[in-house]
Amino acid sequence: MSEYNVSQCRTPVFFDRFERKDENQHQTHYCPGCGHGVAHKLIAEALGELGLQDRTVMVSPVGCSVFAYYYFDTGNVQAAHGRAPAVATAVKRSNPGSIVISYQGDGDLAAIGTAEIVHAANRGENITVFFVNNSIYGMTGGQMAPTTLIGQTSTTSPWGRRPNNEGFPIKMAEMLSALEAPVYIERVALSDAKHIMQARRAVKKALQLQKEGAGFTMVEILSPCPTILKMEPTVARHWVADTLIKQFPLGVYRDRKPEFEPVLVPQKGVAELLGISGKRLSDEERHARRQHTRAKTIKVSGFGGQGILLLGQLIAEMGMREHMEVSWLPSYGPEMRSGSAHCDVTLSHDRVGTPLVSTPDVLVAMNEPSLRKFAPHVRPGGVILYNSRQLPEDLKFEGLTVACVPASEIADQIGSAKVSNVVMMGALLEATDCLPFTTAQAVLSGLVKNRKLAEMNEKALEAGRNYLDTEVLVGAVAGPDGCGE
Ligand SMILES: Cc1ncc(C[n+]2csc(CCOP(=O)(O)OP(=O)(O)O)c2C)c(N)n1
């Protein structure tokens, strides 16, 4: 017997009030007769009954269900259109104890995110997908979906869908059950009370299987969309029963145990892969380490080929070695070599909320376009390291520490333009004191096997540090904790 009984109380998995709504905070934003509200209720009730609320993360996409996070008192992540299974994969793999739901419409899952759903299912990710098939793009006003029926009109097939022009309706439940990995796939319909009760059982079963760690589960939910189909709510429900079900037969398409163990925990942590001790530090040890490190957000920018992304990675790795919380987020220009490239790095003493760095404490600009692009966003009191002997004449920075370090020139003198990023690393450590110099030496010594290059790296690191030591900084000099912490 479950402790929680739906027939006696409203599910606590929904918020009591939908605070983000301006108007009536007890109503959803869904149109009268929309299937999303019913689907939400079934999911919320199943989570409550299975006692999963506190460890559930709901990944909601773009589409009418875009506001699912208004309603579900669970963890919520908003994913870009079609990408929910990929986001759900990341959430589940990084936190295997969580219950992860990918909630998707048919435009989302069967058109824009076709690749993501197929591969998540094929990998047997231990997530549950609720696929709301209402045969149309609802939110954007009724464009044709991959599930639109033959002859059905939509704003993009006003003549009615013709198979020889727009293809056939895609049957996702059938398609995905052709794969080896999925353990449970069922199609249900929100057409009448009897079918809704069947949907209720399917939703709960899928979540139960995820709780047991069984593997990939999906429930396709045929759902009415009265507004876009221009039908009365009751007529839309009949339409689901009489018409939609004919094209998309209900039933269990897959229900079997997987022949392999689904991925539950990563085989090795990142620290282990890098050969770094993953051991948790005591509070005192942590405190002692903090004396040698400073929290910083850093943007490294320049041309592809200048070692921009590698420099960011190395800084992040150094932070890991110092037991800091780190993130590294690369961003590529349209082409790799000589296109623009930048990456964001966060070194923190606390958990990192977002890997995005929009207002960095430190900007490393390896070329002029990056300097012009990112310098205006550097936080007051921040540091700019610019790869040149001097700033462009028209640029002035107030309230920032600016150091011009001709890293490419220094690297050429050392013997290879390749090490200009390491010169900048030396300058960065000197300017910000964010990480111990010895840690940089340790990371670099493990980086290359080639003895000559290793020596050049050592020299480059030292040269960057010494250059900054001796050269005059331009602009205001921040105090020891002028930025960061
Ligand atoms: C990459 C991308 N393409 C298109 C859109 C525009 N868009 C937003 S919602 C939507 C339709 C969603 O339809 P569906 O997934 O069927 O969900 P429904 O609204 O019917 O529940 C579209 C095309 C977008 N936001 N992002």
Tab-separated table of N, CA and C and ligand atoms in Angstrom, residues 36 61-65 80-83 104-109 112 132 134 136-140 143 145 225, ligand 1:
chain	number	residue	atom	x	y	z
A	36	HIS	N	-2.172	18.019	-22.142
A	36	HIS	CA	-0.970	18.213	-21.315
A	36	HIS	C	-1.307	18.235	-19.830
A	61	PRO	N	10.760	20.829	-22.359
A	61	PRO	CA	11.297	21.378	-23.603
A	61	PRO	C	10.589	22.658	-24.005
A	62	VAL	N	10.749	22.960	-25.267
A	62	VAL	CA	10.017	24.071	-25.871
A	62	VAL	C	8.728	23.478	-26.424
A	63	GLY	N	7.670	24.230	-26.441
A	63	GLY	CA	6.366	23.733	-26.878
A	63	GLY	C	5.364	24.144	-25.826
A	64	CYS	N	4.148	23.631	-25.907
A	64	CYS	CA	3.130	24.060	-24.943
A	64	CYS	C	3.528	23.720	-23.517
A	65	SER	N	4.333	22.672	-23.344
A	65	SER	CA	4.710	22.272	-21.982
A	65	SER	C	5.924	23.044	-21.473
A	80	ALA	N	16.694	23.068	-24.658
A	80	ALA	CA	16.412	23.632	-25.980
A	80	ALA	C	15.563	22.631	-26.758
A	81	HIS	N	14.857	23.150	-27.747
A	81	HIS	CA	13.903	22.330	-28.506
A	81	HIS	C	14.524	21.016	-28.997
A	82	GLY	N	13.931	19.908	-28.609
A	82	GLY	CA	14.369	18.592	-29.091
A	82	GLY	C	15.508	17.978	-28.312
A	83	ARG	N	16.140	18.758	-27.442
A	83	ARG	CA	17.373	18.271	-26.813
A	83	ARG	C	17.133	17.615	-25.453
A	104	GLN	N	8.150	15.530	-23.686
A	104	GLN	CA	8.303	16.138	-25.017
A	104	GLN	C	7.037	16.072	-25.882
A	105	GLY	N	6.845	17.083	-26.685
A	105	GLY	CA	5.768	17.083	-27.669
A	105	GLY	C	6.229	16.362	-28.929
A	106	ASP	N	5.324	16.257	-29.925
A	106	ASP	CA	5.686	15.498	-31.128
A	106	ASP	C	6.555	16.306	-32.088
A	107	GLY	N	6.364	17.627	-32.127
A	107	GLY	CA	7.277	18.432	-32.942
A	107	GLY	C	8.666	18.337	-32.324
A	108	ASP	N	8.685	18.395	-31.026
A	108	ASP	CA	9.939	18.371	-30.284
A	108	ASP	C	10.666	17.034	-30.443
A	109	LEU	N	9.966	15.955	-30.151
A	109	LEU	CA	10.627	14.636	-30.107
A	109	LEU	C	10.805	14.014	-31.486
A	112	ILE	N	12.311	17.910	-34.403
A	112	ILE	CA	13.531	18.655	-34.083
A	112	ILE	C	14.523	17.793	-33.297
A	132	VAL	N	4.169	13.386	-25.735
A	132	VAL	CA	2.781	13.806	-25.931
A	132	VAL	C	2.549	14.047	-27.427
A	134	ASN	N	0.094	15.005	-30.075
A	134	ASN	CA	-1.223	15.597	-30.370
A	134	ASN	C	-1.371	15.858	-31.875
A	136	ILE	N	0.262	17.603	-33.962
A	136	ILE	CA	0.421	18.959	-34.515
A	136	ILE	C	1.422	19.745	-33.661
A	137	TYR	N	1.994	20.805	-34.228
A	137	TYR	CA	2.782	21.744	-33.425
A	137	TYR	C	1.766	22.663	-32.741
A	138	GLY	N	1.578	22.484	-31.446
A	138	GLY	CA	0.544	23.250	-30.751
A	138	GLY	C	0.963	24.684	-30.487
A	139	MET	N	2.060	24.853	-29.794
A	139	MET	CA	2.418	26.176	-29.279
A	139	MET	C	2.582	27.234	-30.378
A	140	THR	N	3.134	26.802	-31.510
A	140	THR	CA	3.433	27.793	-32.545
A	140	THR	C	2.278	27.972	-33.535
A	143	GLN	N	1.564	24.103	-37.080
A	143	GLN	CA	2.306	23.608	-38.244
A	143	GLN	C	2.241	22.076	-38.265
A	145	ALA	N	3.253	18.372	-38.000
A	145	ALA	CA	4.241	17.613	-37.213
A	145	ALA	C	4.523	16.311	-37.955
A	225	CYS	N	-5.776	18.304	-28.761
A	225	CYS	CA	-5.335	19.706	-28.820
A	225	CYS	C	-6.499	20.503	-29.419
B	1	LIG	C1	15.272	24.871	-32.608
B	1	LIG	C2	13.887	25.472	-32.544
B	1	LIG	N1	13.072	25.356	-33.617
B	1	LIG	C3	11.825	25.859	-33.573
B	1	LIG	C4	11.367	26.503	-32.443
B	1	LIG	C5	9.977	27.091	-32.406
B	1	LIG	N2	9.006	26.280	-31.675
B	1	LIG	C6	8.688	26.536	-30.395
B	1	LIG	S1	7.477	25.558	-29.826
B	1	LIG	C7	7.336	24.761	-31.299
B	1	LIG	C8	6.298	23.699	-31.528
B	1	LIG	C9	6.279	22.639	-30.491
B	1	LIG	O1	5.377	21.643	-30.882
B	1	LIG	P1	5.323	20.265	-30.137
B	1	LIG	O2	6.665	19.788	-29.790
B	1	LIG	O3	4.466	19.344	-30.935
B	1	LIG	O4	4.626	20.613	-28.753
B	1	LIG	P2	3.159	21.158	-28.451
B	1	LIG	O5	3.280	22.662	-28.428
B	1	LIG	O6	2.228	20.658	-29.514
B	1	LIG	O7	2.849	20.602	-27.115
B	1	LIG	C10	8.257	25.275	-32.219
B	1	LIG	C11	8.383	24.829	-33.620
B	1	LIG	C12	12.247	26.628	-31.347
B	1	LIG	N3	11.871	27.237	-30.220
B	1	LIG	N4	13.495	26.111	-31.428
